[in-house]
Amino acid sequence: MKSKISAAATLLFLTGSLGAAQADVGLVNLGSGITPYAASADGSVVAGYDTSQYFYWTADGGMVGIGGTIPGGGAGGTPSISDDGTILVGTALNSVSGANEISYFVIADGEWTHLGGIGGQSGSEISSGYGISGDGETVVGLGWIDAGGAHAVKWRESTGLEDLGSTVAGRSSRANAANGDGSFIGGWQDSDTGFRQGAIWIHGTQVLIWNDPAETVRLGEVADVSGDGYWAVGSGVSANGWQPWRWNGLDGAESLGHLDPAWRGAATALSFGGEVIVGFDRPFPGPATFGQGFIYTDDLGLVNLNTYAADQGIDTQGVTLALPLGISADGLTVVGVGRTATATVGWVLTLPTPSSDVEDGIHANGFHWNSSPNPFRSETVVSFSMELPGRARIDIYDAAGRSVRSPLFEGRGEGEVVAHWDGRDGAGRLVPAGTYFARLVLPTSTSVRKLIRVD
């Protein structure tokens, strides 16, 4: 029998995100004591917590409380949400076990499902939830092995709660985030000195994050991974000048810079293909809300988020967007915490779709890239032109980060190149109506476009 979580995840292909409308371009101030933490793929559903419980928020329905045990309320964990906006993950009290556990909440059912532990307990907690894969099938977090030690865990319906272990004897680990299909998980591993080092689990095998090929400088914990399972982002350390960073398995780590070179930074979230990264830069010591939020793209570099919003014509209403915590897969909705002259507030920032001179014109990296029609029913034409010749590849992914057609095109690109997608996967099967992504990989850059197939 299909589980509740599997059935809810299937809604991604059948109904979209709860039928929720996306917020208008601009800033929504959710008020004091509110911490929005994550957004669905199109930004229409936001997950977070207030001073007493978890919630989900939509532009039409506002905030709806769902209970659970919030961070600092006797348990760890952070809210996360599936790409289709139907399943939240966090920590909740199991009235049967009497302990707080890693749990998921299916909005359509209105109830928490508890996922147990791995044998240990610390205080009132046996495990805590931190992330969910885009397809809603994999839940990740932390499970206690005894009162003083914990391991990263992942849960799937077919396997139950799995201990991902620790590669350092007697030290703890934790999983913070998962990609679209749960095969690429990010978090941290305590070193033998207690340093919290960034870590990735690829199909269950741990890879530690280093700042250099010689593996002499450890980078800080991974906060998020891209939906396509290519990028990880996280916290700076003294050896890289406290800069936020991004990492992939081919190129290693890249530090992203600072808003203020005297501050300390971290990247907290990124879009599906990693084209847009958000995070914060802050003075130290002091809370992160004393600093400034940033947005990063290859074209822009690292830019103050308030400045970027203002450049898009958005009134930020006197809110310093100090601590971005999450971003939608399409890169257009950012959520987090900020400050006004009198309070700390939660906010939802909806950015405009890139203008046609970037999205359908000459890209700053030197190529023209378009898809038409979009949305489409039976076929769309994906085209690009390159100012300089070179290798090029286009792959199609679904909104959960799973490969659908790989490759759609691969070869040498020079001038105008046209690829036709008939809405079928690699086996020739017509894909369901929904959101898909075309990823163009060039020698010096990568770009992703959203494609929508309709019945």
PDB file of C-alpha atoms in Angstrom, residues 12-14 376-379 396-399 403-405 421-436 451-455:
ATOM      1  CA  LEU A  12       3.568  17.132  -7.628  1.00  0.00           C
ATOM      2  CA  PHE A  13       2.684  15.644 -10.995  1.00  0.00           C
ATOM      3  CA  LEU A  14      -1.097  15.755 -10.623  1.00  0.00           C
ATOM      4  CA  PHE A 376       3.922  23.553 -24.220  1.00  0.00           C
ATOM      5  CA  ARG A 377       1.797  20.481 -24.875  1.00  0.00           C
ATOM      6  CA  SER A 378       3.443  18.254 -27.475  1.00  0.00           C
ATOM      7  CA  GLU A 379       6.779  19.889 -28.262  1.00  0.00           C
ATOM      8  CA  ILE A 396      16.089  17.626 -18.968  1.00  0.00           C
ATOM      9  CA  TYR A 397      15.244  17.112 -15.285  1.00  0.00           C
ATOM     10  CA  ASP A 398      11.957  16.978 -13.437  1.00  0.00           C
ATOM     11  CA  ALA A 399      11.212  19.254 -10.491  1.00  0.00           C
ATOM     12  CA  SER A 403      16.993  12.926 -14.983  1.00  0.00           C
ATOM     13  CA  VAL A 404      14.206  12.758 -17.573  1.00  0.00           C
ATOM     14  CA  ARG A 405      16.046  13.053 -20.900  1.00  0.00           C
ATOM     15  CA  TRP A 421      11.874  18.097 -26.869  1.00  0.00           C
ATOM     16  CA  ASP A 422       8.694  16.146 -27.499  1.00  0.00           C
ATOM     17  CA  GLY A 423       7.822  15.845 -23.821  1.00  0.00           C
ATOM     18  CA  ARG A 424       9.073  12.263 -23.632  1.00  0.00           C
ATOM     19  CA  ASP A 425      11.657  10.685 -21.354  1.00  0.00           C
ATOM     20  CA  GLY A 426      14.669   8.652 -22.406  1.00  0.00           C
ATOM     21  CA  ALA A 427      12.507   5.538 -22.776  1.00  0.00           C
ATOM     22  CA  GLY A 428      10.049   7.290 -25.088  1.00  0.00           C
ATOM     23  CA  ARG A 429       7.281   7.672 -22.497  1.00  0.00           C
ATOM     24  CA  LEU A 430       5.269  10.888 -22.393  1.00  0.00           C
ATOM     25  CA  VAL A 431       6.032  12.664 -19.121  1.00  0.00           C
ATOM     26  CA  PRO A 432       3.205  13.927 -16.888  1.00  0.00           C
ATOM     27  CA  ALA A 433       2.143  17.551 -17.039  1.00  0.00           C
ATOM     28  CA  GLY A 434       4.224  19.651 -14.664  1.00  0.00           C
ATOM     29  CA  THR A 435       7.395  21.667 -14.195  1.00  0.00           C
ATOM     30  CA  TYR A 436      10.676  20.550 -15.730  1.00  0.00           C
ATOM     31  CA  LEU A 451       9.840  24.313 -18.857  1.00  0.00           C
ATOM     32  CA  ILE A 452       6.155  23.662 -18.213  1.00  0.00           C
ATOM     33  CA  ARG A 453       4.309  20.822 -19.963  1.00  0.00           C
ATOM     34  CA  VAL A 454       0.510  20.928 -19.968  1.00  0.00           C
ATOM     35  CA  ASP A 455      -2.070  18.311 -20.981  1.00  0.00           C
TER      36      ASP A 455
END
